[in-house]
Amino acid sequence: MGTDNAFAELGLAPDATDTEVKAAWRRLVSQWHPDRNSSADAVARMQRINRAFEEIRNAGPRPAHATRPASTAAESAKPRKPAQESTRASAADDNRKTGQRANGHAASGNASGATSGSASGHASGNASSHTSDSTADAGPQRRPIFRKVKLTLEEAAVGCIKVMQGKITETCAVCAGAGHQVLGGNCAQCGGSGAMPKRSFFGWPTGYYECTDCLGGGIARRPCKACAGAGKATPQPYKVGVRIPAGVRSGDLLHVDARRASKGSAPADLEIRVEFAEHEFFRLEDDGTIHCEIPVDGFAWIANRSIQVPTVAGLQSMKLKRDQVSYRLKGHGFPVSRGGPRGDQQVTVQPIFPDHLTADQEILLDQLLATTSGDGGPASDKRLRAWNSELRAWERGMSKRAP
């Protein structure tokens, strides 16, 4: 209830003085107090009257006497039809708030997301691009639940379902979050003054302190039985399964619309901030390229063997080439845009050779060398044969020049 509605509830102008506010409140209390009024809506009307009085008092001090022109003061004393309309609007608002408490049933909703950056049951939904269009709905908007979700690069690339769960606490509908109910009349502890006298060790008055029963208001009140004075309803657990779309990026904001549930409704809209977990060997670029460095067996690299390369979609076979250490896997990277084609994966291999060869490896290498260097005969490669020929000619020339 806003301040303007509070004045309208009491039948006052927004510039009413403190004296007029108190007088209007006492008049309405004497008319609508359940002890004096047996009508069915007396309790609800009394709660709105007390809530309006509390709202005006919490808004700050008001002038004690009227400073308005006489015509304005006269108008404020007239019956106000807008006040009745505001009363009905306030009652409808109270009914909507009461109906918005978490009901703890199974739910299933759609999720949408915008790049920029837990009611019981289970919900699942799809995430898509967020738009600024608002869908008309009969139910009131609730304050969304803000959560963070940490994804691996693989989950973000191909999409996944994440379960969001926790507890949501609503404002007590009986006391509207105040934690107490105003009974009307003066506080029995302080007699309506809102202050209690302080006494020294010898019983002499030394000042005043705020009354703990009425919290300085001077009006009789009691703790709300529905929330035990906490002002909050009992926390309700929720569990919502959210479908993360393929191609989301770290910093994206996903929106789960509770109104578009396919099996009931979620407790409230969810605003989910996406974060990426640090990957062991993948590095993502803005254009969707994924970089990966892989150590490989040096002998397998020489032999042009095939190896298994990790990608965001699983293992992929890749054939090595002994004269190449950098490879590009087309379409195995991260989606360039949400739901769009995937980029490439850049793979860099590091051939690893043993620091010390075993006796068997030495024998095998000797045999391998014999097949290429000729083992006393001509080499198998023409480049080696040309080099060996030039080397022998140079050696003969050196021997002729020797003294």
mmCIF file of C-alpha atoms in Angstrom:
data_model
loop_
_atom_site.group_PDB
_atom_site.id
_atom_site.type_symbol
_atom_site.label_atom_id
_atom_site.label_comp_id
_atom_site.label_asym_id
_atom_site.label_seq_id
_atom_site.Cartn_x
_atom_site.Cartn_y
_atom_site.Cartn_z
ATOM 1 C CA MET A 1 0.000 0.000 0.000
ATOM 2 C CA GLY A 2 1.506 3.327 -1.060
ATOM 3 C CA THR A 3 1.274 6.553 0.897
ATOM 4 C CA ASP A 4 -1.347 8.051 -1.411
ATOM 5 C CA ASN A 5 -3.532 4.958 -1.048
ATOM 6 C CA ALA A 6 -3.024 5.105 2.715
ATOM 7 C CA PHE A 7 -4.422 8.647 2.882
ATOM 8 C CA ALA A 8 -7.304 7.619 0.634
ATOM 9 C CA GLU A 9 -8.040 4.640 2.889
ATOM 10 C CA LEU A 10 -8.459 7.022 5.821
ATOM 11 C CA GLY A 11 -10.468 9.501 3.706
ATOM 12 C CA LEU A 12 -7.816 12.211 3.934
ATOM 13 C CA ALA A 13 -5.942 14.472 1.578
ATOM 14 C CA PRO A 14 -2.236 13.736 1.009
ATOM 15 C CA ASP A 15 -1.316 16.924 2.936
ATOM 16 C CA ALA A 16 -3.380 16.072 6.027
ATOM 17 C CA THR A 17 -1.811 16.990 9.355
ATOM 18 C CA ASP A 18 -0.775 14.574 12.074
ATOM 19 C CA THR A 19 -3.787 15.622 14.146
ATOM 20 C CA GLU A 20 -6.164 14.899 11.263
ATOM 21 C CA VAL A 21 -4.538 11.520 10.623
ATOM 22 C CA LYS A 22 -4.939 10.438 14.243
ATOM 23 C CA ALA A 23 -8.527 11.715 14.385
ATOM 24 C CA ALA A 24 -9.484 9.878 11.181
ATOM 25 C CA TRP A 25 -7.847 6.694 12.413
ATOM 26 C CA ARG A 26 -9.671 6.793 15.766
ATOM 27 C CA ARG A 27 -12.976 7.469 14.017
ATOM 28 C CA LEU A 28 -12.564 4.519 11.648
ATOM 29 C CA VAL A 29 -11.354 2.235 14.437
ATOM 30 C CA SER A 30 -14.422 2.998 16.512
ATOM 31 C CA GLN A 31 -16.562 2.184 13.458
ATOM 32 C CA TRP A 32 -14.840 -0.965 12.142
ATOM 33 C CA HIS A 33 -13.239 -2.612 15.190
ATOM 34 C CA PRO A 34 -14.421 -6.256 15.295
ATOM 35 C CA ASP A 35 -15.463 -5.815 18.913
ATOM 36 C CA ARG A 36 -17.953 -3.183 17.779
ATOM 37 C CA ASN A 37 -18.701 -4.237 14.222
ATOM 38 C CA SER A 38 -19.990 -7.762 13.535
ATOM 39 C CA SER A 39 -19.957 -7.531 9.734
ATOM 40 C CA ALA A 40 -18.061 -10.156 7.738
ATOM 41 C CA ASP A 41 -15.529 -7.702 6.320
ATOM 42 C CA ALA A 42 -14.809 -5.899 9.577
ATOM 43 C CA VAL A 43 -11.535 -7.732 10.209
ATOM 44 C CA ALA A 44 -10.195 -7.132 6.689
ATOM 45 C CA ARG A 45 -11.265 -3.478 6.750
ATOM 46 C CA MET A 46 -9.665 -3.005 10.160
ATOM 47 C CA GLN A 47 -6.405 -4.451 8.887
ATOM 48 C CA ARG A 48 -6.373 -2.038 5.953
ATOM 49 C CA ILE A 49 -7.099 0.899 8.236
ATOM 50 C CA ASN A 50 -4.255 -0.035 10.569
ATOM 51 C CA ARG A 51 -1.932 -0.683 7.636
ATOM 52 C CA ALA A 52 -2.734 2.740 6.172
ATOM 53 C CA PHE A 53 -2.067 4.387 9.540
ATOM 54 C CA GLU A 54 1.262 2.572 9.853
ATOM 55 C CA GLU A 55 2.219 3.545 6.290
ATOM 56 C CA ILE A 56 1.601 7.243 6.996
ATOM 57 C CA ARG A 57 3.539 7.127 10.269
ATOM 58 C CA ASN A 58 6.468 5.355 8.635
ATOM 59 C CA ALA A 59 6.556 7.996 5.891
ATOM 60 C CA GLY A 60 7.910 10.565 8.364
ATOM 61 C CA PRO A 61 6.717 13.372 10.640
ATOM 62 C CA ARG A 62 3.793 15.502 9.524
ATOM 63 C CA PRO A 63 2.812 19.082 10.492
ATOM 64 C CA ALA A 64 0.808 19.228 13.699
ATOM 65 C CA HIS A 65 -1.576 21.911 12.389
ATOM 66 C CA ALA A 66 -3.090 22.643 9.010
ATOM 67 C CA THR A 67 -1.256 25.128 6.806
ATOM 68 C CA ARG A 68 -3.492 24.643 3.760
ATOM 69 C CA PRO A 69 -5.869 27.258 2.379
ATOM 70 C CA ALA A 70 -9.377 27.154 3.784
ATOM 71 C CA SER A 71 -10.836 25.901 0.516
ATOM 72 C CA THR A 72 -8.455 22.946 0.437
ATOM 73 C CA ALA A 73 -9.203 22.066 4.043
ATOM 74 C CA ALA A 74 -12.909 22.233 3.345
ATOM 75 C CA GLU A 75 -12.557 19.963 0.353
ATOM 76 C CA SER A 76 -10.652 17.390 2.375
ATOM 77 C CA ALA A 77 -13.529 17.130 4.816
ATOM 78 C CA LYS A 78 -15.982 16.183 2.056
ATOM 79 C CA PRO A 79 -16.804 12.529 1.346
ATOM 80 C CA ARG A 80 -14.332 11.131 -1.176
ATOM 81 C CA LYS A 81 -15.409 8.668 -3.812
ATOM 82 C CA PRO A 82 -11.816 8.007 -4.865
ATOM 83 C CA ALA A 83 -11.147 6.785 -1.351
ATOM 84 C CA GLN A 84 -13.778 4.078 -1.793
ATOM 85 C CA GLU A 85 -12.277 3.063 -5.106
ATOM 86 C CA SER A 86 -8.828 2.943 -3.530
ATOM 87 C CA THR A 87 -10.221 0.824 -0.707
ATOM 88 C CA ARG A 88 -11.592 -1.680 -3.186
ATOM 89 C CA ALA A 89 -8.296 -1.651 -5.098
ATOM 90 C CA SER A 90 -6.407 -2.181 -1.875
ATOM 91 C CA ALA A 91 -8.651 -5.098 -0.922
ATOM 92 C CA ALA A 92 -8.119 -6.655 -4.338
ATOM 93 C CA ASP A 93 -4.392 -6.148 -3.960
ATOM 94 C CA ASP A 94 -4.472 -7.876 -0.564
ATOM 95 C CA ASN A 95 -6.363 -10.802 -2.050
ATOM 96 C CA ARG A 96 -3.825 -11.123 -4.856
ATOM 97 C CA LYS A 97 -0.927 -11.056 -2.400
ATOM 98 C CA THR A 98 -2.578 -13.724 -0.293
ATOM 99 C CA GLY A 99 -3.067 -15.905 -3.340
ATOM 100 C CA GLN A 100 0.584 -15.590 -4.345
ATOM 101 C CA ARG A 101 2.051 -17.694 -1.565
ATOM 102 C CA ALA A 102 4.151 -20.607 -2.782
ATOM 103 C CA ASN A 103 1.999 -23.726 -3.082
ATOM 104 C CA GLY A 104 4.742 -26.313 -3.539
ATOM 105 C CA HIS A 105 3.479 -28.257 -6.533
ATOM 106 C CA ALA A 106 5.184 -29.726 -9.586
ATOM 107 C CA ALA A 107 5.901 -27.128 -12.250
ATOM 108 C CA SER A 108 7.270 -26.915 -15.750
ATOM 109 C CA GLY A 109 8.176 -23.622 -17.414
ATOM 110 C CA ASN A 110 9.898 -22.032 -20.373
ATOM 111 C CA ALA A 111 13.178 -20.171 -20.007
ATOM 112 C CA SER A 112 14.480 -17.312 -22.096
ATOM 113 C CA GLY A 113 17.863 -15.643 -22.005
ATOM 114 C CA ALA A 114 19.445 -12.289 -22.737
ATOM 115 C CA THR A 115 23.137 -11.802 -23.446
ATOM 116 C CA SER A 116 24.613 -9.004 -21.287
ATOM 117 C CA GLY A 117 26.076 -10.373 -19.205
ATOM 118 C CA SER A 118 14.482 -22.326 -4.850
ATOM 119 C CA ALA A 119 8.222 -23.585 -4.181
ATOM 120 C CA SER A 120 8.349 -27.447 -3.936
ATOM 121 C CA GLY A 121 8.016 -29.628 -6.962
ATOM 122 C CA HIS A 122 9.950 -29.937 -10.194
ATOM 123 C CA ALA A 123 9.987 -27.694 -13.232
ATOM 124 C CA SER A 124 11.616 -27.910 -16.603
ATOM 125 C CA GLY A 125 11.755 -25.359 -19.377
ATOM 126 C CA ASN A 126 13.494 -24.265 -22.546
ATOM 127 C CA ALA A 127 15.860 -21.296 -22.730
ATOM 128 C CA SER A 128 15.722 -18.993 -25.736
ATOM 129 C CA SER A 129 16.658 -15.443 -26.659
ATOM 130 C CA HIS A 130 15.108 -12.800 -24.404
ATOM 131 C CA THR A 131 12.882 -10.155 -25.942
ATOM 132 C CA SER A 132 11.507 -6.907 -24.565
ATOM 133 C CA ASP A 133 7.885 -7.832 -25.382
ATOM 134 C CA SER A 134 5.767 -8.438 -22.299
ATOM 135 C CA THR A 135 2.997 -11.036 -22.349
ATOM 136 C CA ALA A 136 -0.246 -9.959 -20.722
ATOM 137 C CA ASP A 137 -1.174 -12.140 -17.786
ATOM 138 C CA ALA A 138 -3.955 -12.023 -15.264
ATOM 139 C CA GLY A 139 -1.667 -12.846 -12.333
ATOM 140 C CA PRO A 140 0.546 -10.213 -10.686
ATOM 141 C CA GLN A 141 4.262 -10.094 -11.287
ATOM 142 C CA ARG A 142 6.391 -11.519 -8.492
ATOM 143 C CA ARG A 143 9.869 -10.592 -7.540
ATOM 144 C CA PRO A 144 12.148 -12.949 -9.501
ATOM 145 C CA ILE A 145 14.577 -15.396 -7.931
ATOM 146 C CA PHE A 146 18.194 -14.609 -8.842
ATOM 147 C CA ARG A 147 20.543 -17.573 -9.219
ATOM 148 C CA LYS A 148 23.902 -18.435 -10.758
ATOM 149 C CA VAL A 149 24.739 -21.586 -12.685
ATOM 150 C CA LYS A 150 28.261 -22.784 -13.480
ATOM 151 C CA LEU A 151 28.621 -24.729 -16.717
ATOM 152 C CA THR A 152 31.428 -26.656 -18.316
ATOM 153 C CA LEU A 153 32.360 -25.722 -21.851
ATOM 154 C CA GLU A 154 30.853 -28.985 -23.073
ATOM 155 C CA GLU A 155 27.498 -28.267 -21.354
ATOM 156 C CA ALA A 156 27.362 -24.752 -22.769
ATOM 157 C CA ALA A 157 28.262 -25.898 -26.291
ATOM 158 C CA VAL A 158 25.644 -28.648 -26.713
ATOM 159 C CA GLY A 159 23.051 -27.560 -24.127
ATOM 160 C CA CYS A 160 21.951 -29.324 -20.957
ATOM 161 C CA ILE A 161 19.363 -29.366 -18.169
ATOM 162 C CA LYS A 162 20.286 -27.888 -14.799
ATOM 163 C CA VAL A 163 18.179 -28.294 -11.672
ATOM 164 C CA MET A 164 17.718 -25.158 -9.558
ATOM 165 C CA GLN A 165 16.495 -25.772 -6.041
ATOM 166 C CA GLY A 166 16.283 -23.834 -2.819
ATOM 167 C CA LYS A 167 13.691 -22.096 -0.686
ATOM 168 C CA ILE A 168 11.572 -19.014 -1.278
ATOM 169 C CA THR A 169 10.221 -16.917 1.589
ATOM 170 C CA GLU A 170 7.135 -14.776 1.048
ATOM 171 C CA THR A 171 5.938 -11.830 3.107
ATOM 172 C CA CYS A 172 3.334 -12.812 5.671
ATOM 173 C CA ALA A 173 -0.076 -12.132 4.142
ATOM 174 C CA VAL A 174 -1.770 -11.628 7.515
ATOM 175 C CA CYS A 175 0.422 -8.805 8.797
ATOM 176 C CA ALA A 176 1.796 -7.698 5.408
ATOM 177 C CA GLY A 177 5.344 -8.181 6.690
ATOM 178 C CA ALA A 178 4.970 -5.945 9.755
ATOM 179 C CA GLY A 179 5.311 -8.841 12.198
ATOM 180 C CA HIS A 180 2.475 -7.502 14.322
ATOM 181 C CA GLN A 181 -1.193 -6.594 14.186
ATOM 182 C CA VAL A 182 -2.459 -3.227 15.410
ATOM 183 C CA LEU A 183 -5.281 -3.678 17.920
ATOM 184 C CA GLY A 184 -6.282 -0.029 18.266
ATOM 185 C CA GLY A 185 -6.385 2.160 21.327
ATOM 186 C CA ASN A 186 -3.486 3.204 23.494
ATOM 187 C CA CYS A 187 -0.622 0.917 24.388
ATOM 188 C CA ALA A 188 -1.152 -0.502 27.880
ATOM 189 C CA GLN A 189 2.577 -0.376 28.652
ATOM 190 C CA CYS A 190 3.223 3.327 27.939
ATOM 191 C CA GLY A 191 -0.358 4.674 28.026
ATOM 192 C CA GLY A 192 -0.118 5.821 24.407
ATOM 193 C CA SER A 193 2.922 8.067 24.779
ATOM 194 C CA GLY A 194 5.310 5.668 23.030
ATOM 195 C CA ALA A 195 7.980 6.303 25.679
ATOM 196 C CA MET A 196 8.850 4.859 29.060
ATOM 197 C CA PRO A 197 10.617 6.788 31.834
ATOM 198 C CA LYS A 198 14.151 5.835 32.784
ATOM 199 C CA ARG A 199 15.036 5.506 36.451
ATOM 200 C CA SER A 200 18.380 5.836 38.143
ATOM 201 C CA PHE A 201 19.727 3.488 40.791
ATOM 202 C CA PHE A 202 17.956 5.609 43.403
ATOM 203 C CA GLY A 203 14.669 5.701 41.469
ATOM 204 C CA TRP A 204 15.019 9.219 40.150
ATOM 205 C CA PRO A 205 13.757 9.942 36.599
ATOM 206 C CA THR A 206 16.665 10.342 34.173
ATOM 207 C CA GLY A 207 14.879 10.495 30.793
ATOM 208 C CA TYR A 208 12.838 8.277 28.526
ATOM 209 C CA TYR A 209 13.318 5.268 26.249
ATOM 210 C CA GLU A 210 11.204 3.832 23.456
ATOM 211 C CA CYS A 211 8.382 1.557 24.564
ATOM 212 C CA THR A 212 9.214 -2.004 23.617
ATOM 213 C CA ASP A 213 5.564 -3.082 23.325
ATOM 214 C CA CYS A 214 4.453 -0.516 20.734
ATOM 215 C CA LEU A 215 7.934 0.401 19.419
ATOM 216 C CA GLY A 216 7.283 4.068 20.123
ATOM 217 C CA GLY A 217 3.991 4.243 18.231
ATOM 218 C CA GLY A 218 1.780 4.485 21.279
ATOM 219 C CA ILE A 219 -0.804 2.175 19.717
ATOM 220 C CA ALA A 220 -1.696 -1.214 21.164
ATOM 221 C CA ARG A 221 -0.398 -4.085 19.048
ATOM 222 C CA ARG A 222 0.308 -7.788 19.320
ATOM 223 C CA PRO A 223 2.716 -10.117 17.515
ATOM 224 C CA CYS A 224 1.307 -11.730 14.409
ATOM 225 C CA LYS A 225 0.341 -15.321 15.213
ATOM 226 C CA ALA A 226 0.629 -16.460 11.605
ATOM 227 C CA CYS A 227 4.346 -15.656 11.334
ATOM 228 C CA ALA A 228 5.249 -15.525 15.066
ATOM 229 C CA GLY A 229 6.260 -11.884 14.650
ATOM 230 C CA ALA A 230 8.803 -12.560 11.903
ATOM 231 C CA GLY A 231 6.843 -10.850 9.129
ATOM 232 C CA LYS A 232 7.698 -13.737 6.797
ATOM 233 C CA ALA A 233 5.756 -16.818 5.807
ATOM 234 C CA THR A 234 7.183 -20.314 6.208
ATOM 235 C CA PRO A 235 9.932 -20.881 3.593
ATOM 236 C CA GLN A 236 8.703 -23.018 0.729
ATOM 237 C CA PRO A 237 11.150 -25.305 -1.126
ATOM 238 C CA TYR A 238 11.306 -25.267 -4.889
ATOM 239 C CA LYS A 239 13.005 -27.391 -7.542
ATOM 240 C CA VAL A 240 13.100 -26.181 -11.107
ATOM 241 C CA GLY A 241 14.747 -27.958 -14.039
ATOM 242 C CA VAL A 242 16.007 -25.428 -16.580
ATOM 243 C CA ARG A 243 16.976 -26.369 -20.122
ATOM 244 C CA ILE A 244 20.138 -24.460 -21.021
ATOM 245 C CA PRO A 245 20.281 -23.706 -24.771
ATOM 246 C CA ALA A 246 23.335 -24.597 -26.834
ATOM 247 C CA GLY A 247 25.741 -21.727 -27.351
ATOM 248 C CA VAL A 248 25.262 -19.698 -24.169
ATOM 249 C CA ARG A 249 28.265 -17.650 -23.097
ATOM 250 C CA SER A 250 29.677 -16.754 -19.715
ATOM 251 C CA GLY A 251 27.816 -13.694 -18.442
ATOM 252 C CA ASP A 252 24.562 -14.463 -20.259
ATOM 253 C CA LEU A 253 21.337 -13.932 -18.299
ATOM 254 C CA LEU A 254 18.671 -16.607 -18.733
ATOM 255 C CA HIS A 255 15.065 -15.865 -17.811
ATOM 256 C CA VAL A 256 12.642 -18.604 -16.729
ATOM 257 C CA ASP A 257 9.081 -17.333 -17.085
ATOM 258 C CA ALA A 258 6.892 -18.949 -14.423
ATOM 259 C CA ARG A 259 3.719 -17.908 -16.267
ATOM 260 C CA ARG A 260 4.503 -20.122 -19.251
ATOM 261 C CA ALA A 261 4.589 -23.357 -17.319
ATOM 262 C CA SER A 262 3.312 -26.380 -19.175
ATOM 263 C CA LYS A 263 2.486 -28.341 -16.000
ATOM 264 C CA GLY A 264 1.370 -25.853 -13.386
ATOM 265 C CA SER A 265 3.523 -22.868 -12.505
ATOM 266 C CA ALA A 266 6.908 -22.197 -10.916
ATOM 267 C CA PRO A 267 6.940 -20.193 -7.654
ATOM 268 C CA ALA A 268 8.364 -17.122 -9.394
ATOM 269 C CA ASP A 269 10.387 -16.105 -12.429
ATOM 270 C CA LEU A 270 14.041 -17.079 -12.332
ATOM 271 C CA GLU A 271 16.932 -14.868 -13.485
ATOM 272 C CA ILE A 272 19.924 -17.161 -13.994
ATOM 273 C CA ARG A 273 23.430 -15.816 -14.565
ATOM 274 C CA VAL A 274 25.680 -18.165 -16.561
ATOM 275 C CA GLU A 275 29.285 -18.708 -15.520
ATOM 276 C CA PHE A 276 31.887 -20.980 -17.122
ATOM 277 C CA ALA A 277 34.022 -23.333 -15.076
ATOM 278 C CA GLU A 278 37.712 -23.290 -15.933
ATOM 279 C CA HIS A 279 38.522 -26.103 -18.375
ATOM 280 C CA GLU A 280 41.483 -28.461 -18.111
ATOM 281 C CA PHE A 281 42.650 -28.146 -21.705
ATOM 282 C CA PHE A 282 40.123 -26.142 -23.767
ATOM 283 C CA ARG A 283 40.469 -22.418 -24.404
ATOM 284 C CA LEU A 284 37.562 -20.551 -26.052
ATOM 285 C CA GLU A 285 37.887 -17.582 -28.401
ATOM 286 C CA ASP A 286 35.153 -15.025 -29.124
ATOM 287 C CA ASP A 287 34.678 -16.354 -32.662
ATOM 288 C CA GLY A 288 33.846 -19.848 -31.346
ATOM 289 C CA THR A 289 37.304 -21.332 -32.006
ATOM 290 C CA ILE A 290 38.454 -23.764 -29.329
ATOM 291 C CA HIS A 291 42.183 -24.227 -28.804
ATOM 292 C CA CYS A 292 43.601 -27.468 -27.446
ATOM 293 C CA GLU A 293 47.188 -28.642 -26.986
ATOM 294 C CA ILE A 294 47.786 -32.409 -26.908
ATOM 295 C CA PRO A 295 51.003 -34.342 -26.199
ATOM 296 C CA VAL A 296 51.382 -37.308 -28.598
ATOM 297 C CA ASP A 297 53.770 -40.203 -28.922
ATOM 298 C CA GLY A 298 56.664 -39.049 -31.067
ATOM 299 C CA PHE A 299 56.930 -42.397 -32.816
ATOM 300 C CA ALA A 300 53.173 -42.338 -33.587
ATOM 301 C CA TRP A 301 53.637 -38.854 -35.020
ATOM 302 C CA ILE A 302 56.518 -40.099 -37.199
ATOM 303 C CA ALA A 303 54.449 -43.091 -38.297
ATOM 304 C CA ASN A 304 51.460 -40.903 -39.324
ATOM 305 C CA ARG A 305 49.142 -42.766 -36.950
ATOM 306 C CA SER A 306 45.652 -41.645 -35.902
ATOM 307 C CA ILE A 307 44.857 -40.405 -32.375
ATOM 308 C CA GLN A 308 41.693 -39.609 -30.409
ATOM 309 C CA VAL A 309 41.171 -35.873 -29.876
ATOM 310 C CA PRO A 310 38.760 -34.529 -27.224
ATOM 311 C CA THR A 311 36.075 -32.120 -28.470
ATOM 312 C CA VAL A 312 33.065 -30.513 -26.760
ATOM 313 C CA ALA A 313 30.884 -33.234 -28.337
ATOM 314 C CA GLY A 314 33.170 -36.181 -27.466
ATOM 315 C CA LEU A 315 36.249 -37.901 -28.882
ATOM 316 C CA GLN A 316 37.117 -37.374 -32.535
ATOM 317 C CA SER A 317 39.653 -39.362 -34.597
ATOM 318 C CA MET A 318 42.455 -37.318 -36.192
ATOM 319 C CA LYS A 319 45.282 -38.560 -38.448
ATOM 320 C CA LEU A 320 48.757 -37.241 -37.644
ATOM 321 C CA LYS A 321 51.256 -36.024 -40.202
ATOM 322 C CA ARG A 322 54.942 -36.152 -39.392
ATOM 323 C CA ASP A 323 55.564 -32.767 -40.995
ATOM 324 C CA GLN A 324 52.688 -31.002 -39.199
ATOM 325 C CA VAL A 325 51.989 -30.056 -35.560
ATOM 326 C CA SER A 326 48.928 -27.784 -36.010
ATOM 327 C CA TYR A 327 45.542 -29.118 -37.162
ATOM 328 C CA ARG A 328 42.052 -27.611 -37.596
ATOM 329 C CA LEU A 329 38.888 -29.672 -37.034
ATOM 330 C CA LYS A 330 36.081 -28.023 -38.986
ATOM 331 C CA GLY A 331 32.784 -27.621 -37.123
ATOM 332 C CA HIS A 332 34.042 -29.125 -33.860
ATOM 333 C CA GLY A 333 34.359 -25.853 -31.927
ATOM 334 C CA PHE A 334 31.872 -23.741 -29.954
ATOM 335 C CA PRO A 335 28.672 -22.340 -31.525
ATOM 336 C CA VAL A 336 29.372 -18.952 -33.067
ATOM 337 C CA SER A 337 25.965 -17.742 -31.882
ATOM 338 C CA ARG A 338 23.249 -19.233 -29.713
ATOM 339 C CA GLY A 339 21.688 -22.060 -31.704
ATOM 340 C CA GLY A 340 23.971 -21.294 -34.659
ATOM 341 C CA PRO A 341 26.689 -23.309 -36.421
ATOM 342 C CA ARG A 342 29.742 -24.378 -34.493
ATOM 343 C CA GLY A 343 33.178 -22.943 -35.078
ATOM 344 C CA ASP A 344 36.423 -24.883 -35.553
ATOM 345 C CA GLN A 345 38.764 -26.540 -33.085
ATOM 346 C CA GLN A 346 42.455 -25.741 -33.360
ATOM 347 C CA VAL A 347 44.605 -28.674 -32.198
ATOM 348 C CA THR A 348 48.344 -28.341 -31.548
ATOM 349 C CA VAL A 349 50.257 -31.577 -30.961
ATOM 350 C CA GLN A 350 53.520 -31.890 -29.036
ATOM 351 C CA PRO A 351 55.487 -34.979 -30.154
ATOM 352 C CA ILE A 352 57.051 -36.629 -27.098
ATOM 353 C CA PHE A 353 60.158 -38.810 -27.466
ATOM 354 C CA PRO A 354 61.761 -40.826 -24.639
ATOM 355 C CA ASP A 355 64.736 -39.207 -22.919
ATOM 356 C CA HIS A 356 66.533 -42.541 -22.759
ATOM 357 C CA LEU A 357 66.089 -45.389 -25.229
ATOM 358 C CA THR A 358 65.901 -49.007 -24.125
ATOM 359 C CA ALA A 359 68.077 -51.702 -25.682
ATOM 360 C CA ASP A 360 65.147 -52.958 -27.753
ATOM 361 C CA GLN A 361 64.460 -49.428 -28.995
ATOM 362 C CA GLU A 362 68.128 -49.021 -29.932
ATOM 363 C CA ILE A 363 68.012 -52.250 -31.971
ATOM 364 C CA LEU A 364 64.812 -51.222 -33.699
ATOM 365 C CA LEU A 365 66.222 -47.796 -34.527
ATOM 366 C CA ASP A 366 69.346 -49.378 -36.004
ATOM 367 C CA GLN A 367 67.167 -51.543 -38.175
ATOM 368 C CA LEU A 368 65.150 -48.514 -39.210
ATOM 369 C CA LEU A 369 68.253 -46.560 -40.050
ATOM 370 C CA ALA A 370 69.511 -49.408 -42.186
ATOM 371 C CA THR A 371 66.377 -49.204 -44.310
ATOM 372 C CA THR A 372 66.861 -45.504 -45.046
ATOM 373 C CA SER A 373 70.615 -44.827 -44.983
ATOM 374 C CA GLY A 374 71.558 -47.923 -46.973
ATOM 375 C CA ASP A 375 73.767 -49.611 -44.347
ATOM 376 C CA GLY A 376 76.860 -49.218 -46.536
ATOM 377 C CA GLY A 377 74.880 -49.108 -49.766
ATOM 378 C CA PRO A 378 73.021 -46.265 -51.461
ATOM 379 C CA ALA A 379 70.449 -44.410 -49.339
ATOM 380 C CA SER A 380 66.780 -44.841 -50.158
ATOM 381 C CA ASP A 381 66.052 -41.105 -50.452
ATOM 382 C CA LYS A 382 67.563 -39.084 -53.310
ATOM 383 C CA ARG A 383 68.315 -36.190 -50.979
ATOM 384 C CA LEU A 384 70.386 -38.443 -48.775
ATOM 385 C CA ARG A 385 72.105 -39.965 -51.831
ATOM 386 C CA ALA A 386 73.018 -36.504 -53.130
ATOM 387 C CA TRP A 387 74.344 -35.474 -49.732
ATOM 388 C CA ASN A 388 76.423 -38.635 -49.376
ATOM 389 C CA SER A 389 77.895 -38.067 -52.844
ATOM 390 C CA GLU A 390 78.858 -34.472 -52.067
ATOM 391 C CA LEU A 391 80.329 -35.525 -48.733
ATOM 392 C CA ARG A 392 82.584 -38.173 -50.341
ATOM 393 C CA ALA A 393 83.765 -35.708 -53.008
ATOM 394 C CA TRP A 394 84.645 -33.184 -50.317
ATOM 395 C CA GLU A 395 86.524 -35.856 -48.366
ATOM 396 C CA ARG A 396 88.608 -36.821 -51.433
ATOM 397 C CA GLY A 397 89.485 -33.198 -52.022
ATOM 398 C CA MET A 398 90.646 -32.816 -48.452
ATOM 399 C CA SER A 399 92.874 -35.900 -48.713
ATOM 400 C CA LYS A 400 94.624 -34.570 -51.881
ATOM 401 C CA ARG A 401 95.437 -31.276 -50.191
ATOM 402 C CA ALA A 402 96.918 -32.977 -47.181
ATOM 403 C CA PRO A 403 100.837 -32.638 -46.968
#
